[in-house]
Amino acid sequence: MREIKFRAWNKESNEMYYQDKTIHADFIFSGNTFIVECKQIREYIPAEKIVLMQYTGLKDKNGRKIYEGDIVKIKAIAVRKESRWDADVLEEYPVEVIKVVKWKTDGFYLIANNWVEWDIEVIGNIYENPELLKEVKQNFIQAGIDFVYCPECG
């Protein structure tokens, strides 16, 4: 079973809070107040000033946990089927993409169906490293896809 964990971005102080084993932080919602509670701090923050991001249950190639809102670099080997006059041939080709981890209708999707091998590395997140969104946007432009990203709406 997947571990259910969250992290929280404080829009006001520009700080990220993790439910971390070293500080044993608890996140509590009480009405419209978000409470971060641990041995070191007890902080009350209005809920509208917090963005919660869920842990995907996955770790990158370095063992770092992958959360919603992370920016990841994926290097993969993809396979495509080439139909030739005498037979179908499977052709492998390298893929490198930088993308934002987002929740879709029923889960987190990081890889494509035709990828047979991949390495995923967290290189930042949309709040602490917004400059990386330029690289994500460039990937979409190179692929001929319109890119619109709003950190508030995903």
GROMACS .gro file of N, CA and C in nm:
model
  462
    1MET      N    1   0.083  -0.117   0.000
    1MET     CA    2   0.000   0.000   0.000
    1MET      C    3   0.089   0.125   0.000
    2ARG      N    4   0.046   0.226  -0.073
    2ARG     CA    5   0.122   0.350  -0.085
    2ARG      C    6   0.114   0.432   0.043
    3GLU      N    7   0.229   0.488   0.079
    3GLU     CA    8   0.237   0.576   0.195
    3GLU      C    9   0.167   0.709   0.163
    4ILE      N   10   0.073   0.749   0.246
    4ILE     CA   11   0.001   0.875   0.225
    4ILE      C   12   0.073   0.983   0.306
    5LYS      N   13   0.130   1.079   0.234
    5LYS     CA   14   0.205   1.189   0.295
    5LYS      C   15   0.178   1.316   0.217
    6PHE      N   16   0.199   1.427   0.283
    6PHE     CA   17   0.182   1.556   0.217
    6PHE      C   18   0.299   1.647   0.253
    7ARG      N   19   0.315   1.750   0.173
    7ARG     CA   20   0.400   1.863   0.210
    7ARG      C   21   0.314   1.986   0.185
    8ALA      N   22   0.353   2.097   0.243
    8ALA     CA   23   0.272   2.218   0.233
    8ALA      C   24   0.360   2.337   0.201
    9TRP      N   25   0.317   2.418   0.105
    9TRP     CA   26   0.386   2.542   0.069
    9TRP      C   27   0.312   2.659   0.134
   10ASN      N   28   0.384   2.738   0.210
   10ASN     CA   29   0.328   2.856   0.273
   10ASN      C   30   0.348   2.973   0.176
   11LYS      N   31   0.238   3.020   0.116
   11LYS     CA   32   0.246   3.127   0.015
   11LYS      C   33   0.294   3.259   0.075
   12GLU      N   34   0.271   3.277   0.203
   12GLU     CA   35   0.307   3.404   0.267
   12GLU      C   36   0.457   3.410   0.300
   13SER      N   37   0.510   3.304   0.361
   13SER     CA   38   0.651   3.305   0.403
   13SER      C   39   0.744   3.239   0.301
   14ASN      N   40   0.685   3.182   0.194
   14ASN     CA   41   0.762   3.109   0.092
   14ASN      C   42   0.846   2.998   0.154
   15GLU      N   43   0.783   2.919   0.242
   15GLU     CA   44   0.848   2.806   0.305
   15GLU      C   45   0.775   2.677   0.271
   16MET      N   46   0.851   2.568   0.260
   16MET     CA   47   0.793   2.437   0.237
   16MET      C   48   0.800   2.359   0.367
   17TYR      N   49   0.687   2.299   0.407
   17TYR     CA   50   0.681   2.216   0.525
   17TYR      C   51   0.664   2.071   0.482
   18TYR      N   52   0.743   1.982   0.539
   18TYR     CA   53   0.734   1.839   0.508
   18TYR      C   54   0.691   1.763   0.631
   19GLN      N   55   0.615   1.656   0.611
   19GLN     CA   56   0.588   1.561   0.719
   19GLN      C   57   0.711   1.471   0.723
   20ASP      N   58   0.806   1.509   0.801
   20ASP     CA   59   0.937   1.448   0.799
   20ASP      C   60   0.961   1.369   0.927
   21LYS      N   61   1.027   1.256   0.916
   21LYS     CA   62   1.054   1.174   1.034
   21LYS      C   63   1.148   1.242   1.131
   22THR      N   64   1.235   1.331   1.084
   22THR     CA   65   1.330   1.395   1.175
   22THR      C   66   1.265   1.500   1.263
   23ILE      N   67   1.162   1.569   1.213
   23ILE     CA   68   1.095   1.669   1.297
   23ILE      C   69   0.956   1.624   1.341
   24HIS      N   70   0.907   1.514   1.286
   24HIS     CA   71   0.776   1.459   1.322
   24HIS      C   72   0.664   1.564   1.312
   25ALA      N   73   0.657   1.630   1.201
   25ALA     CA   74   0.555   1.733   1.181
   25ALA      C   75   0.419   1.669   1.155
   26ASP      N   76   0.317   1.729   1.211
   26ASP     CA   77   0.179   1.691   1.182
   26ASP      C   78   0.112   1.808   1.114
   27PHE      N   79   0.030   1.778   1.015
   27PHE     CA   80  -0.050   1.880   0.949
   27PHE      C   81  -0.194   1.859   0.995
   28ILE      N   82  -0.256   1.963   1.044
   28ILE     CA   83  -0.391   1.953   1.096
   28ILE      C   84  -0.474   2.066   1.035
   29PHE      N   85  -0.593   2.033   0.984
   29PHE     CA   86  -0.687   2.136   0.941
   29PHE      C   87  -0.793   2.149   1.048
   30SER      N   88  -0.813   2.270   1.094
   30SER     CA   89  -0.916   2.298   1.193
   30SER      C   90  -0.997   2.415   1.141
   31GLY      N   91  -1.116   2.385   1.092
   31GLY     CA   92  -1.197   2.490   1.028
   31GLY      C   93  -1.125   2.539   0.904
   32ASN      N   94  -1.094   2.667   0.899
   32ASN     CA   95  -1.020   2.718   0.784
   32ASN      C   96  -0.878   2.757   0.824
   33THR      N   97  -0.824   2.687   0.927
   33THR     CA   98  -0.688   2.712   0.971
   33THR      C   99  -0.604   2.587   0.951
   34PHE      N  100  -0.486   2.605   0.900
   34PHE     CA  101  -0.390   2.496   0.880
   34PHE      C  102  -0.289   2.505   0.993
   35ILE      N  103  -0.268   2.395   1.063
   35ILE     CA  104  -0.175   2.394   1.175
   35ILE      C  105  -0.058   2.303   1.144
   36VAL      N  106   0.063   2.356   1.154
   36VAL     CA  107   0.185   2.277   1.143
   36VAL      C  108   0.234   2.260   1.286
   37GLU      N  109   0.244   2.136   1.329
   37GLU     CA  110   0.281   2.112   1.467
   37GLU      C  111   0.394   2.010   1.475
   38CYS      N  112   0.499   2.044   1.547
   38CYS     CA  113   0.610   1.952   1.572
   38CYS      C  114   0.682   1.998   1.698
   39LYS      N  115   0.787   1.929   1.735
   39LYS     CA  116   0.860   1.965   1.857
   39LYS      C  117   0.914   2.107   1.852
   40GLN      N  118   0.963   2.149   1.734
   40GLN     CA  119   1.028   2.279   1.722
   40GLN      C  120   0.930   2.396   1.708
   41ILE      N  121   0.816   2.373   1.642
   41ILE     CA  122   0.724   2.484   1.615
   41ILE      C  123   0.578   2.441   1.630
   42ARG      N  124   0.494   2.537   1.650
   42ARG     CA  125   0.350   2.518   1.637
   42ARG      C  126   0.303   2.644   1.566
   43GLU      N  127   0.264   2.628   1.443
   43GLU     CA  128   0.232   2.743   1.360
   43GLU      C  129   0.089   2.733   1.310
   44TYR      N  130   0.012   2.841   1.322
   44TYR     CA  131  -0.125   2.848   1.274
   44TYR      C  132  -0.125   2.936   1.149
   45ILE      N  133  -0.172   2.881   1.039
   45ILE     CA  134  -0.168   2.952   0.912
   45ILE      C  135  -0.307   2.945   0.849
   46PRO      N  136  -0.363   3.057   0.801
   46PRO     CA  137  -0.492   3.049   0.732
   46PRO      C  138  -0.483   2.953   0.613
   47ALA      N  139  -0.582   2.867   0.598
   47ALA     CA  140  -0.579   2.762   0.495
   47ALA      C  141  -0.558   2.817   0.354
   48GLU      N  142  -0.610   2.937   0.326
   48GLU     CA  143  -0.595   2.993   0.190
   48GLU      C  144  -0.450   3.033   0.159
   49LYS      N  145  -0.365   3.033   0.259
   49LYS     CA  146  -0.224   3.068   0.237
   49LYS      C  147  -0.136   2.944   0.221
   50ILE      N  148  -0.200   2.826   0.216
   50ILE     CA  149  -0.127   2.699   0.207
   50ILE      C  150  -0.165   2.625   0.080
   51VAL      N  151  -0.066   2.563   0.016
   51VAL     CA  152  -0.090   2.472  -0.095
   51VAL      C  153  -0.039   2.335  -0.053
   52LEU      N  154  -0.131   2.238  -0.045
   52LEU     CA  155  -0.093   2.101  -0.009
   52LEU      C  156  -0.054   2.024  -0.134
   53MET      N  157   0.049   1.943  -0.122
   53MET     CA  158   0.094   1.858  -0.233
   53MET      C  159   0.113   1.716  -0.180
   54GLN      N  160   0.058   1.620  -0.252
   54GLN     CA  161   0.062   1.480  -0.207
   54GLN      C  162   0.186   1.408  -0.257
   55TYR      N  163   0.237   1.319  -0.174
   55TYR     CA  164   0.348   1.231  -0.211
   55TYR      C  165   0.295   1.126  -0.309
   56THR      N  166   0.367   1.101  -0.416
   56THR     CA  167   0.322   1.008  -0.519
   56THR      C  168   0.339   0.862  -0.480
   57GLY      N  169   0.422   0.837  -0.380
   57GLY     CA  170   0.454   0.698  -0.346
   57GLY      C  171   0.578   0.651  -0.420
   58LEU      N  172   0.634   0.738  -0.504
   58LEU     CA  173   0.752   0.704  -0.584
   58LEU      C  174   0.875   0.781  -0.535
   59LYS      N  175   0.991   0.724  -0.562
   59LYS     CA  176   1.117   0.793  -0.534
   59LYS      C  177   1.196   0.803  -0.664
   60ASP      N  178   1.278   0.907  -0.674
   60ASP     CA  179   1.359   0.923  -0.794
   60ASP      C  180   1.483   0.834  -0.787
   61LYS      N  181   1.568   0.845  -0.888
   61LYS     CA  182   1.685   0.758  -0.896
   61LYS      C  183   1.783   0.778  -0.780
   62ASN      N  184   1.771   0.891  -0.709
   62ASN     CA  185   1.857   0.920  -0.595
   62ASN      C  186   1.790   0.889  -0.461
   63GLY      N  187   1.671   0.831  -0.466
   63GLY     CA  188   1.599   0.797  -0.343
   63GLY      C  189   1.517   0.911  -0.285
   64ARG      N  190   1.506   1.021  -0.357
   64ARG     CA  191   1.429   1.138  -0.311
   64ARG      C  192   1.280   1.115  -0.341
   65LYS      N  193   1.194   1.146  -0.243
   65LYS     CA  194   1.051   1.129  -0.261
   65LYS      C  195   0.998   1.227  -0.365
   66ILE      N  196   0.907   1.179  -0.450
   66ILE     CA  197   0.848   1.262  -0.556
   66ILE      C  198   0.709   1.305  -0.512
   67TYR      N  199   0.690   1.438  -0.506
   67TYR     CA  200   0.564   1.498  -0.465
   67TYR      C  201   0.498   1.568  -0.583
   68GLU      N  202   0.369   1.585  -0.571
   68GLU     CA  203   0.294   1.671  -0.661
   68GLU      C  204   0.362   1.809  -0.660
   69GLY      N  205   0.376   1.871  -0.776
   69GLY     CA  206   0.441   2.002  -0.783
   69GLY      C  207   0.591   1.994  -0.804
   70ASP      N  208   0.648   1.873  -0.797
   70ASP     CA  209   0.791   1.859  -0.826
   70ASP      C  210   0.815   1.874  -0.975
   71ILE      N  211   0.934   1.920  -1.009
   71ILE     CA  212   0.977   1.925  -1.148
   71ILE      C  213   1.080   1.814  -1.163
   72VAL      N  214   1.053   1.724  -1.256
   72VAL     CA  215   1.138   1.607  -1.273
   72VAL      C  216   1.199   1.603  -1.413
   73LYS      N  217   1.321   1.550  -1.418
   73LYS     CA  218   1.386   1.525  -1.546
   73LYS      C  219   1.379   1.374  -1.568
   74ILE      N  220   1.325   1.334  -1.682
   74ILE     CA  221   1.310   1.192  -1.713
   74ILE      C  222   1.391   1.160  -1.836
   75LYS      N  223   1.480   1.062  -1.823
   75LYS     CA  224   1.553   1.009  -1.937
   75LYS      C  225   1.501   0.868  -1.959
   76ALA      N  226   1.458   0.840  -2.080
   76ALA     CA  227   1.392   0.713  -2.106
   76ALA      C  228   1.433   0.654  -2.241
   77ILE      N  229   1.404   0.527  -2.256
   77ILE     CA  230   1.414   0.460  -2.385
   77ILE      C  231   1.271   0.427  -2.426
   78ALA      N  232   1.232   0.477  -2.541
   78ALA     CA  233   1.097   0.454  -2.592
   78ALA      C  234   1.105   0.357  -2.709
   79VAL      N  235   0.993   0.292  -2.733
   79VAL     CA  236   0.986   0.195  -2.844
   79VAL      C  237   0.871   0.236  -2.935
   80ARG      N  238   0.897   0.232  -3.064
   80ARG     CA  239   0.788   0.255  -3.160
   80ARG      C  240   0.789   0.142  -3.262
   81LYS      N  241   0.671   0.114  -3.310
   81LYS     CA  242   0.655   0.006  -3.407
   81LYS      C  243   0.663   0.066  -3.547
   82GLU      N  244   0.756   0.016  -3.625
   82GLU     CA  245   0.773   0.059  -3.764
   82GLU      C  246   0.719  -0.051  -3.854
   83SER      N  247   0.626  -0.018  -3.938
   83SER     CA  248   0.576  -0.118  -4.035
   83SER      C  249   0.656  -0.105  -4.163
   84ARG      N  250   0.721  -0.213  -4.197
   84ARG     CA  251   0.798  -0.216  -4.321
   84ARG      C  252   0.730  -0.314  -4.417
   85TRP      N  253   0.770  -0.314  -4.540
   85TRP     CA  254   0.703  -0.396  -4.640
   85TRP      C  255   0.703  -0.544  -4.606
   86ASP      N  256   0.807  -0.592  -4.535
   86ASP     CA  257   0.813  -0.735  -4.508
   86ASP      C  258   0.779  -0.773  -4.364
   87ALA      N  259   0.782  -0.678  -4.269
   87ALA     CA  260   0.754  -0.711  -4.129
   87ALA      C  261   0.742  -0.584  -4.045
   88ASP      N  262   0.690  -0.603  -3.925
   88ASP     CA  263   0.688  -0.495  -3.828
   88ASP      C  264   0.818  -0.500  -3.749
   89VAL      N  265   0.879  -0.383  -3.729
   89VAL     CA  266   1.006  -0.376  -3.657
   89VAL      C  267   0.987  -0.282  -3.537
   90LEU      N  268   1.039  -0.323  -3.421
   90LEU     CA  269   1.037  -0.236  -3.304
   90LEU      C  270   1.166  -0.156  -3.303
   91GLU      N  271   1.151  -0.027  -3.294
   91GLU     CA  272   1.267   0.062  -3.298
   91GLU      C  273   1.277   0.137  -3.165
   92GLU      N  274   1.395   0.136  -3.103
   92GLU     CA  275   1.415   0.208  -2.976
   92GLU      C  276   1.478   0.344  -3.004
   93TYR      N  277   1.439   0.442  -2.923
   93TYR     CA  278   1.499   0.576  -2.935
   93TYR      C  279   1.499   0.644  -2.798
   94PRO      N  280   1.598   0.731  -2.774
   94PRO     CA  281   1.606   0.798  -2.643
   94PRO      C  282   1.507   0.914  -2.631
   95VAL      N  283   1.458   0.935  -2.510
   95VAL     CA  284   1.366   1.044  -2.480
   95VAL      C  285   1.419   1.115  -2.355
   96GLU      N  286   1.421   1.247  -2.358
   96GLU     CA  287   1.454   1.324  -2.238
   96GLU      C  288   1.351   1.435  -2.225
   97VAL      N  289   1.287   1.440  -2.111
   97VAL     CA  290   1.179   1.536  -2.091
   97VAL      C  291   1.186   1.591  -1.948
   98ILE      N  292   1.147   1.717  -1.933
   98ILE     CA  293   1.134   1.780  -1.802
   98ILE      C  294   0.987   1.814  -1.786
   99LYS      N  295   0.928   1.769  -1.675
   99LYS     CA  296   0.785   1.792  -1.658
   99LYS      C  297   0.749   1.817  -1.512
  100VAL      N  298   0.630   1.870  -1.492
  100VAL     CA  299   0.576   1.896  -1.359
  100VAL      C  300   0.489   1.777  -1.320
  101VAL      N  301   0.507   1.729  -1.198
  101VAL     CA  302   0.426   1.618  -1.147
  101VAL      C  303   0.291   1.674  -1.105
  102LYS      N  304   0.183   1.620  -1.164
  102LYS     CA  305   0.048   1.667  -1.135
  102LYS      C  306  -0.044   1.549  -1.115
  103TRP      N  307  -0.147   1.570  -1.036
  103TRP     CA  308  -0.252   1.470  -1.017
  103TRP      C  309  -0.345   1.478  -1.136
  104LYS      N  310  -0.369   1.366  -1.200
  104LYS     CA  311  -0.469   1.359  -1.306
  104LYS      C  312  -0.594   1.296  -1.246
  105THR      N  313  -0.692   1.267  -1.323
  105THR     CA  314  -0.820   1.217  -1.274
  105THR      C  315  -0.807   1.104  -1.172
  106ASP      N  316  -0.719   1.009  -1.199
  106ASP     CA  317  -0.712   0.892  -1.111
  106ASP      C  318  -0.571   0.854  -1.069
  107GLY      N  319  -0.477   0.947  -1.076
  107GLY     CA  320  -0.343   0.915  -1.030
  107GLY      C  321  -0.239   1.010  -1.086
  108PHE      N  322  -0.114   0.977  -1.054
  108PHE     CA  323   0.000   1.055  -1.103
  108PHE      C  324   0.057   0.983  -1.224
  109TYR      N  325   0.079   1.053  -1.333
  109TYR     CA  326   0.135   0.993  -1.454
  109TYR      C  327   0.267   1.061  -1.486
  110LEU      N  328   0.375   0.984  -1.482
  110LEU     CA  329   0.507   1.040  -1.508
  110LEU      C  330   0.568   0.989  -1.638
  111ILE      N  331   0.529   0.871  -1.679
  111ILE     CA  332   0.593   0.809  -1.797
  111ILE      C  333   0.489   0.776  -1.902
  112ALA      N  334   0.535   0.755  -2.024
  112ALA     CA  335   0.446   0.721  -2.134
  112ALA      C  336   0.439   0.568  -2.149
  113ASN      N  337   0.333   0.523  -2.213
  113ASN     CA  338   0.312   0.379  -2.231
  113ASN      C  339   0.420   0.310  -2.312
  114ASN      N  340   0.485   0.383  -2.401
  114ASN     CA  341   0.583   0.318  -2.488
  114ASN      C  342   0.726   0.328  -2.435
  115TRP      N  343   0.744   0.372  -2.312
  115TRP     CA  344   0.879   0.379  -2.253
  115TRP      C  345   0.910   0.245  -2.186
  116VAL      N  346   1.026   0.188  -2.219
  116VAL     CA  347   1.062   0.058  -2.163
  116VAL      C  348   1.163   0.068  -2.049
  117GLU      N  349   1.239   0.175  -2.044
  117GLU     CA  350   1.336   0.200  -1.936
  117GLU      C  351   1.332   0.349  -1.906
  118TRP      N  352   1.353   0.385  -1.781
  118TRP     CA  353   1.356   0.527  -1.749
  118TRP      C  354   1.428   0.553  -1.618
  119ASP      N  355   1.485   0.674  -1.610
  119ASP     CA  356   1.542   0.729  -1.487
  119ASP      C  357   1.469   0.858  -1.460
  120ILE      N  358   1.421   0.875  -1.339
  120ILE     CA  359   1.351   0.997  -1.300
  120ILE      C  360   1.433   1.066  -1.192
  121GLU      N  361   1.454   1.198  -1.209
  121GLU     CA  362   1.528   1.274  -1.110
  121GLU      C  363   1.453   1.401  -1.076
  122VAL      N  364   1.430   1.424  -0.946
  122VAL     CA  365   1.368   1.550  -0.902
  122VAL      C  366   1.474   1.658  -0.912
  123ILE      N  367   1.442   1.765  -0.987
  123ILE     CA  368   1.538   1.875  -1.003
  123ILE      C  369   1.490   2.002  -0.933
  124GLY      N  370   1.371   1.998  -0.876
  124GLY     CA  371   1.317   2.114  -0.804
  124GLY      C  372   1.167   2.102  -0.791
  125ASN      N  373   1.103   2.214  -0.757
  125ASN     CA  374   0.957   2.217  -0.753
  125ASN      C  375   0.909   2.355  -0.798
  126ILE      N  376   0.780   2.364  -0.827
  126ILE     CA  377   0.726   2.485  -0.890
  126ILE      C  378   0.728   2.607  -0.800
  127TYR      N  379   0.740   2.587  -0.669
  127TYR     CA  380   0.738   2.700  -0.577
  127TYR      C  381   0.877   2.749  -0.540
  128GLU      N  382   0.968   2.657  -0.512
  128GLU     CA  383   1.103   2.697  -0.473
  128GLU      C  384   1.195   2.720  -0.594
  129ASN      N  385   1.158   2.666  -0.709
  129ASN     CA  386   1.241   2.678  -0.830
  129ASN      C  387   1.157   2.715  -0.952
  130PRO      N  388   1.085   2.828  -0.947
  130PRO     CA  389   0.998   2.864  -1.060
  130PRO      C  390   1.074   2.886  -1.191
  131GLU      N  391   1.203   2.915  -1.182
  131GLU     CA  392   1.283   2.934  -1.304
  131GLU      C  393   1.289   2.806  -1.388
  132LEU      N  394   1.271   2.690  -1.326
  132LEU     CA  395   1.274   2.563  -1.400
  132LEU      C  396   1.152   2.545  -1.489
  133LEU      N  397   1.046   2.622  -1.462
  133LEU     CA  398   0.926   2.613  -1.548
  133LEU      C  399   0.957   2.656  -1.691
  134LYS      N  400   1.061   2.739  -1.709
  134LYS     CA  401   1.102   2.777  -1.845
  134LYS      C  402   1.148   2.654  -1.923
  135GLU      N  403   1.220   2.565  -1.855
  135GLU     CA  404   1.266   2.441  -1.921
  135GLU      C  405   1.148   2.349  -1.952
  136VAL      N  406   1.052   2.343  -1.860
  136VAL     CA  407   0.932   2.262  -1.884
  136VAL      C  408   0.858   2.317  -2.005
  137LYS      N  409   0.842   2.449  -2.009
  137LYS     CA  410   0.772   2.513  -2.121
  137LYS      C  411   0.846   2.485  -2.252
  138GLN      N  412   0.977   2.492  -2.250
  138GLN     CA  413   1.056   2.466  -2.371
  138GLN      C  414   1.034   2.324  -2.423
  139ASN      N  415   1.023   2.227  -2.332
  139ASN     CA  416   0.994   2.089  -2.371
  139ASN      C  417   0.862   2.080  -2.446
  140PHE      N  418   0.760   2.151  -2.396
  140PHE     CA  419   0.630   2.148  -2.460
  140PHE      C  420   0.635   2.215  -2.597
  141ILE      N  421   0.707   2.326  -2.606
  141ILE     CA  422   0.718   2.396  -2.735
  141ILE      C  423   0.786   2.307  -2.838
  142GLN      N  424   0.896   2.240  -2.797
  142GLN     CA  425   0.966   2.151  -2.889
  142GLN      C  426   0.878   2.036  -2.934
  143ALA      N  427   0.785   1.994  -2.848
  143ALA     CA  428   0.694   1.885  -2.883
  143ALA      C  429   0.571   1.935  -2.959
  144GLY      N  430   0.560   2.068  -2.977
  144GLY     CA  431   0.446   2.124  -3.049
  144GLY      C  432   0.318   2.127  -2.967
  145ILE      N  433   0.331   2.135  -2.833
  145ILE     CA  434   0.214   2.135  -2.744
  145ILE      C  435   0.205   2.273  -2.680
  146ASP      N  436   0.083   2.328  -2.672
  146ASP     CA  437   0.064   2.456  -2.602
  146ASP      C  438   0.091   2.435  -2.454
  147PHE      N  439   0.162   2.528  -2.393
  147PHE     CA  440   0.195   2.517  -2.250
  147PHE      C  441   0.131   2.630  -2.175
  148VAL      N  442   0.045   2.596  -2.081
  148VAL     CA  443  -0.012   2.694  -1.989
  148VAL      C  444  -0.001   2.632  -1.852
  149TYR      N  445   0.067   2.700  -1.759
  149TYR     CA  446   0.079   2.643  -1.625
  149TYR      C  447   0.047   2.747  -1.521
  150CYS      N  448  -0.040   2.713  -1.433
  150CYS     CA  449  -0.078   2.800  -1.322
  150CYS      C  450  -0.050   2.724  -1.193
  151PRO      N  451   0.046   2.768  -1.110
  151PRO     CA  452   0.076   2.696  -0.986
  151PRO      C  453  -0.044   2.681  -0.894
  152GLU      N  454  -0.137   2.775  -0.899
  152GLU     CA  455  -0.255   2.768  -0.812
  152GLU      C  456  -0.353   2.662  -0.857
  153CYS      N  457  -0.361   2.639  -0.991
  153CYS     CA  458  -0.463   2.546  -1.040
  153CYS      C  459  -0.403   2.418  -1.097
  154GLY      N  460  -0.271   2.410  -1.111
  154GLY     CA  461  -0.209   2.288  -1.161
  154GLY      C  462  -0.228   2.279  -1.304
   0.00000   0.00000   0.00000
